[in-house]
């Protein structure tokens, strides 16, 4: 059912490359990659799991409340990350011409469903 | 003139706490804090400069193009970061009830002006 949720997010977000549900330990539970894309989503997510851990520590040090969402814009991609539980996060990668707002909305909408499925 | 640009961003973004122009080495050039806020913007920016460096390295490793923007949502704040030059970034901190979209727009709009002023 993780697969279905991720697939739904990717297929309904114009320009989405893929989505992955992953532990902060860098081990993926499930992923869905859009047809025709050859992005190594696993590699992207592992790299970003370090980033998210760093941001989580930062938020803790600063006492600014728990980390909920991170988004990153680079020359080629958008990456949107939502914390699902203290141990897991979901990351959506989009092309720069993709619909960032819709991807962010779907990810936000479905994070509680992923959380329930993990429980 | 850095001061003026930062002040303009903060005062025109509802819910903005402050904006800071800072080197990736953690040394601030200029900042503007909204009246009545006691957030240690310098501390926030120093902590986030480490995060941004980590993300920049990640983008480099993954070959996903240069880092342009990072936004972070925690329980209490939004932090929006734009890369200004390879050595400097600007960070805007907003309360959670603040206008994220407007802050992001103003930051994006004025980043070229900050870049020109740094040259």
PDB file of N, CA, C and O in Angstrom, chain B residues 26-61:
ATOM      1  N   UNK B  26      29.876  31.291   7.984  1.00  0.00           N
ATOM      2  CA  UNK B  26      29.165  31.567   9.232  1.00  0.00           C
ATOM      3  C   UNK B  26      29.321  32.994   9.742  1.00  0.00           C
ATOM      4  O   UNK B  26      28.922  33.303  10.859  1.00  0.00           O
ATOM      5  N   UNK B  27      29.918  33.866   8.936  1.00  0.00           N
ATOM      6  CA  UNK B  27      30.090  35.261   9.358  1.00  0.00           C
ATOM      7  C   UNK B  27      29.043  36.137   8.654  1.00  0.00           C
ATOM      8  O   UNK B  27      28.966  36.151   7.423  1.00  0.00           O
ATOM      9  N   UNK B  28      28.251  36.839   9.467  1.00  0.00           N
ATOM     10  CA  UNK B  28      27.158  37.650   8.923  1.00  0.00           C
ATOM     11  C   UNK B  28      27.672  38.973   8.390  1.00  0.00           C
ATOM     12  O   UNK B  28      28.573  39.584   8.971  1.00  0.00           O
ATOM     13  N   UNK B  29      27.107  39.430   7.289  1.00  0.00           N
ATOM     14  CA  UNK B  29      27.423  40.758   6.742  1.00  0.00           C
ATOM     15  C   UNK B  29      26.437  41.779   7.304  1.00  0.00           C
ATOM     16  O   UNK B  29      26.821  42.852   7.754  1.00  0.00           O
ATOM     17  N   UNK B  30      25.162  41.432   7.262  1.00  0.00           N
ATOM     18  CA  UNK B  30      24.132  42.389   7.666  1.00  0.00           C
ATOM     19  C   UNK B  30      22.871  41.631   8.052  1.00  0.00           C
ATOM     20  O   UNK B  30      22.645  40.512   7.572  1.00  0.00           O
ATOM     21  N   UNK B  31      22.048  42.227   8.923  1.00  0.00           N
ATOM     22  CA  UNK B  31      20.770  41.600   9.263  1.00  0.00           C
ATOM     23  C   UNK B  31      19.736  42.650   9.622  1.00  0.00           C
ATOM     24  O   UNK B  31      20.070  43.799   9.916  1.00  0.00           O
ATOM     25  N   UNK B  32      18.493  42.234   9.553  1.00  0.00           N
ATOM     26  CA  UNK B  32      17.411  43.098  10.030  1.00  0.00           C
ATOM     27  C   UNK B  32      16.401  42.235  10.777  1.00  0.00           C
ATOM     28  O   UNK B  32      15.900  41.249  10.236  1.00  0.00           O
ATOM     29  N   UNK B  33      16.128  42.595  12.029  1.00  0.00           N
ATOM     30  CA  UNK B  33      15.177  41.835  12.841  1.00  0.00           C
ATOM     31  C   UNK B  33      13.932  42.687  13.058  1.00  0.00           C
ATOM     32  O   UNK B  33      14.033  43.891  13.334  1.00  0.00           O
ATOM     33  N   UNK B  34      12.780  42.073  12.903  1.00  0.00           N
ATOM     34  CA  UNK B  34      11.506  42.761  13.095  1.00  0.00           C
ATOM     35  C   UNK B  34      11.376  43.215  14.547  1.00  0.00           C
ATOM     36  O   UNK B  34      11.789  42.513  15.457  1.00  0.00           O
ATOM     37  N   UNK B  35      10.807  44.386  14.737  1.00  0.00           N
ATOM     38  CA  UNK B  35      10.646  44.927  16.094  1.00  0.00           C
ATOM     39  C   UNK B  35       9.849  43.970  16.977  1.00  0.00           C
ATOM     40  O   UNK B  35       8.827  43.432  16.555  1.00  0.00           O
ATOM     41  N   UNK B  36      10.300  43.816  18.206  1.00  0.00           N
ATOM     42  CA  UNK B  36       9.556  42.987  19.155  1.00  0.00           C
ATOM     43  C   UNK B  36       9.941  41.524  19.108  1.00  0.00           C
ATOM     44  O   UNK B  36       9.491  40.738  19.928  1.00  0.00           O
ATOM     45  N   UNK B  37      10.777  41.147  18.132  1.00  0.00           N
ATOM     46  CA  UNK B  37      11.213  39.748  18.074  1.00  0.00           C
ATOM     47  C   UNK B  37      12.573  39.605  18.742  1.00  0.00           C
ATOM     48  O   UNK B  37      13.461  40.435  18.553  1.00  0.00           O
ATOM     49  N   UNK B  38      12.714  38.539  19.508  1.00  0.00           N
ATOM     50  CA  UNK B  38      13.973  38.357  20.218  1.00  0.00           C
ATOM     51  C   UNK B  38      14.717  37.110  19.740  1.00  0.00           C
ATOM     52  O   UNK B  38      15.496  36.523  20.474  1.00  0.00           O
ATOM     53  N   UNK B  39      14.429  36.726  18.501  1.00  0.00           N
ATOM     54  CA  UNK B  39      15.095  35.556  17.934  1.00  0.00           C
ATOM     55  C   UNK B  39      16.574  35.873  17.703  1.00  0.00           C
ATOM     56  O   UNK B  39      16.916  36.963  17.239  1.00  0.00           O
ATOM     57  N   UNK B  40      17.436  34.923  18.054  1.00  0.00           N
ATOM     58  CA  UNK B  40      18.864  35.093  17.788  1.00  0.00           C
ATOM     59  C   UNK B  40      19.138  34.681  16.341  1.00  0.00           C
ATOM     60  O   UNK B  40      19.475  33.536  16.065  1.00  0.00           O
ATOM     61  N   UNK B  41      18.971  35.645  15.446  1.00  0.00           N
ATOM     62  CA  UNK B  41      19.047  35.384  14.018  1.00  0.00           C
ATOM     63  C   UNK B  41      20.434  34.882  13.621  1.00  0.00           C
ATOM     64  O   UNK B  41      20.580  34.042  12.740  1.00  0.00           O
ATOM     65  N   UNK B  42      21.421  35.442  14.282  1.00  0.00           N
ATOM     66  CA  UNK B  42      22.809  35.063  14.007  1.00  0.00           C
ATOM     67  C   UNK B  42      23.011  33.561  14.271  1.00  0.00           C
ATOM     68  O   UNK B  42      23.579  32.856  13.453  1.00  0.00           O
ATOM     69  N   UNK B  43      22.483  33.107  15.415  1.00  0.00           N
ATOM     70  CA  UNK B  43      22.603  31.693  15.775  1.00  0.00           C
ATOM     71  C   UNK B  43      21.872  30.822  14.763  1.00  0.00           C
ATOM     72  O   UNK B  43      22.397  29.803  14.295  1.00  0.00           O
ATOM     73  N   UNK B  44      20.653  31.248  14.408  1.00  0.00           N
ATOM     74  CA  UNK B  44      19.869  30.502  13.424  1.00  0.00           C
ATOM     75  C   UNK B  44      20.652  30.379  12.120  1.00  0.00           C
ATOM     76  O   UNK B  44      20.788  29.295  11.552  1.00  0.00           O
ATOM     77  N   UNK B  45      21.217  31.488  11.681  1.00  0.00           N
ATOM     78  CA  UNK B  45      21.905  31.495  10.392  1.00  0.00           C
ATOM     79  C   UNK B  45      23.185  30.662  10.421  1.00  0.00           C
ATOM     80  O   UNK B  45      23.503  29.959   9.463  1.00  0.00           O
ATOM     81  N   UNK B  46      23.911  30.727  11.530  1.00  0.00           N
ATOM     82  CA  UNK B  46      25.140  29.934  11.634  1.00  0.00           C
ATOM     83  C   UNK B  46      24.807  28.448  11.546  1.00  0.00           C
ATOM     84  O   UNK B  46      25.450  27.693  10.819  1.00  0.00           O
ATOM     85  N   UNK B  47      23.761  28.059  12.292  1.00  0.00           N
ATOM     86  CA  UNK B  47      23.362  26.651  12.263  1.00  0.00           C
ATOM     87  C   UNK B  47      22.955  26.244  10.844  1.00  0.00           C
ATOM     88  O   UNK B  47      23.340  25.204  10.348  1.00  0.00           O
ATOM     89  N   UNK B  48      22.173  27.112  10.188  1.00  0.00           N
ATOM     90  CA  UNK B  48      21.703  26.765   8.855  1.00  0.00           C
ATOM     91  C   UNK B  48      22.801  26.842   7.801  1.00  0.00           C
ATOM     92  O   UNK B  48      22.712  26.191   6.762  1.00  0.00           O
ATOM     93  N   UNK B  49      23.841  27.633   8.059  1.00  0.00           N
ATOM     94  CA  UNK B  49      24.934  27.670   7.083  1.00  0.00           C
ATOM     95  C   UNK B  49      25.568  26.276   6.954  1.00  0.00           C
ATOM     96  O   UNK B  49      25.978  25.872   5.872  1.00  0.00           O
ATOM     97  N   UNK B  50      25.596  25.535   8.068  1.00  0.00           N
ATOM     98  CA  UNK B  50      26.094  24.155   8.002  1.00  0.00           C
ATOM     99  C   UNK B  50      25.170  23.265   7.179  1.00  0.00           C
ATOM    100  O   UNK B  50      25.618  22.444   6.385  1.00  0.00           O
ATOM    101  N   UNK B  51      23.875  23.457   7.385  1.00  0.00           N
ATOM    102  CA  UNK B  51      22.891  22.687   6.628  1.00  0.00           C
ATOM    103  C   UNK B  51      23.035  22.962   5.134  1.00  0.00           C
ATOM    104  O   UNK B  51      23.072  22.050   4.314  1.00  0.00           O
ATOM    105  N   UNK B  52      23.145  24.250   4.799  1.00  0.00           N
ATOM    106  CA  UNK B  52      23.205  24.633   3.390  1.00  0.00           C
ATOM    107  C   UNK B  52      24.487  24.094   2.747  1.00  0.00           C
ATOM    108  O   UNK B  52      24.478  23.624   1.614  1.00  0.00           O
ATOM    109  N   UNK B  53      25.569  24.128   3.522  1.00  0.00           N
ATOM    110  CA  UNK B  53      26.834  23.567   2.995  1.00  0.00           C
ATOM    111  C   UNK B  53      26.663  22.085   2.697  1.00  0.00           C
ATOM    112  O   UNK B  53      27.128  21.587   1.668  1.00  0.00           O
ATOM    113  N   UNK B  54      25.983  21.386   3.619  1.00  0.00           N
ATOM    114  CA  UNK B  54      25.734  19.944   3.455  1.00  0.00           C
ATOM    115  C   UNK B  54      24.883  19.688   2.204  1.00  0.00           C
ATOM    116  O   UNK B  54      25.177  18.795   1.412  1.00  0.00           O
ATOM    117  N   UNK B  55      23.854  20.512   2.019  1.00  0.00           N
ATOM    118  CA  UNK B  55      22.984  20.353   0.845  1.00  0.00           C
ATOM    119  C   UNK B  55      23.755  20.652  -0.438  1.00  0.00           C
ATOM    120  O   UNK B  55      23.606  19.970  -1.444  1.00  0.00           O
ATOM    121  N   UNK B  56      24.613  21.661  -0.372  1.00  0.00           N
ATOM    122  CA  UNK B  56      25.419  22.019  -1.542  1.00  0.00           C
ATOM    123  C   UNK B  56      26.333  20.873  -1.939  1.00  0.00           C
ATOM    124  O   UNK B  56      26.454  20.537  -3.121  1.00  0.00           O
ATOM    125  N   UNK B  57      26.951  20.260  -0.941  1.00  0.00           N
ATOM    126  CA  UNK B  57      27.800  19.097  -1.223  1.00  0.00           C
ATOM    127  C   UNK B  57      26.982  17.963  -1.831  1.00  0.00           C
ATOM    128  O   UNK B  57      27.426  17.294  -2.761  1.00  0.00           O
ATOM    129  N   UNK B  58      25.778  17.771  -1.274  1.00  0.00           N
ATOM    130  CA  UNK B  58      24.900  16.710  -1.760  1.00  0.00           C
ATOM    131  C   UNK B  58      24.537  16.940  -3.217  1.00  0.00           C
ATOM    132  O   UNK B  58      24.629  16.028  -4.048  1.00  0.00           O
ATOM    133  N   UNK B  59      24.147  18.174  -3.542  1.00  0.00           N
ATOM    134  CA  UNK B  59      23.777  18.513  -4.926  1.00  0.00           C
ATOM    135  C   UNK B  59      24.949  18.269  -5.863  1.00  0.00           C
ATOM    136  O   UNK B  59      24.779  17.831  -7.002  1.00  0.00           O
ATOM    137  N   UNK B  60      26.150  18.538  -5.351  1.00  0.00           N
ATOM    138  CA  UNK B  60      27.361  18.341  -6.148  1.00  0.00           C
ATOM    139  C   UNK B  60      27.614  16.854  -6.398  1.00  0.00           C
ATOM    140  O   UNK B  60      27.878  16.435  -7.524  1.00  0.00           O
ATOM    141  N   UNK B  61      27.507  16.071  -5.318  1.00  0.00           N
ATOM    142  CA  UNK B  61      27.716  14.620  -5.417  1.00  0.00           C
ATOM    143  C   UNK B  61      26.745  14.016  -6.422  1.00  0.00           C
ATOM    144  O   UNK B  61      27.103  13.185  -7.253  1.00  0.00           O
TER     145      UNK B  61
END
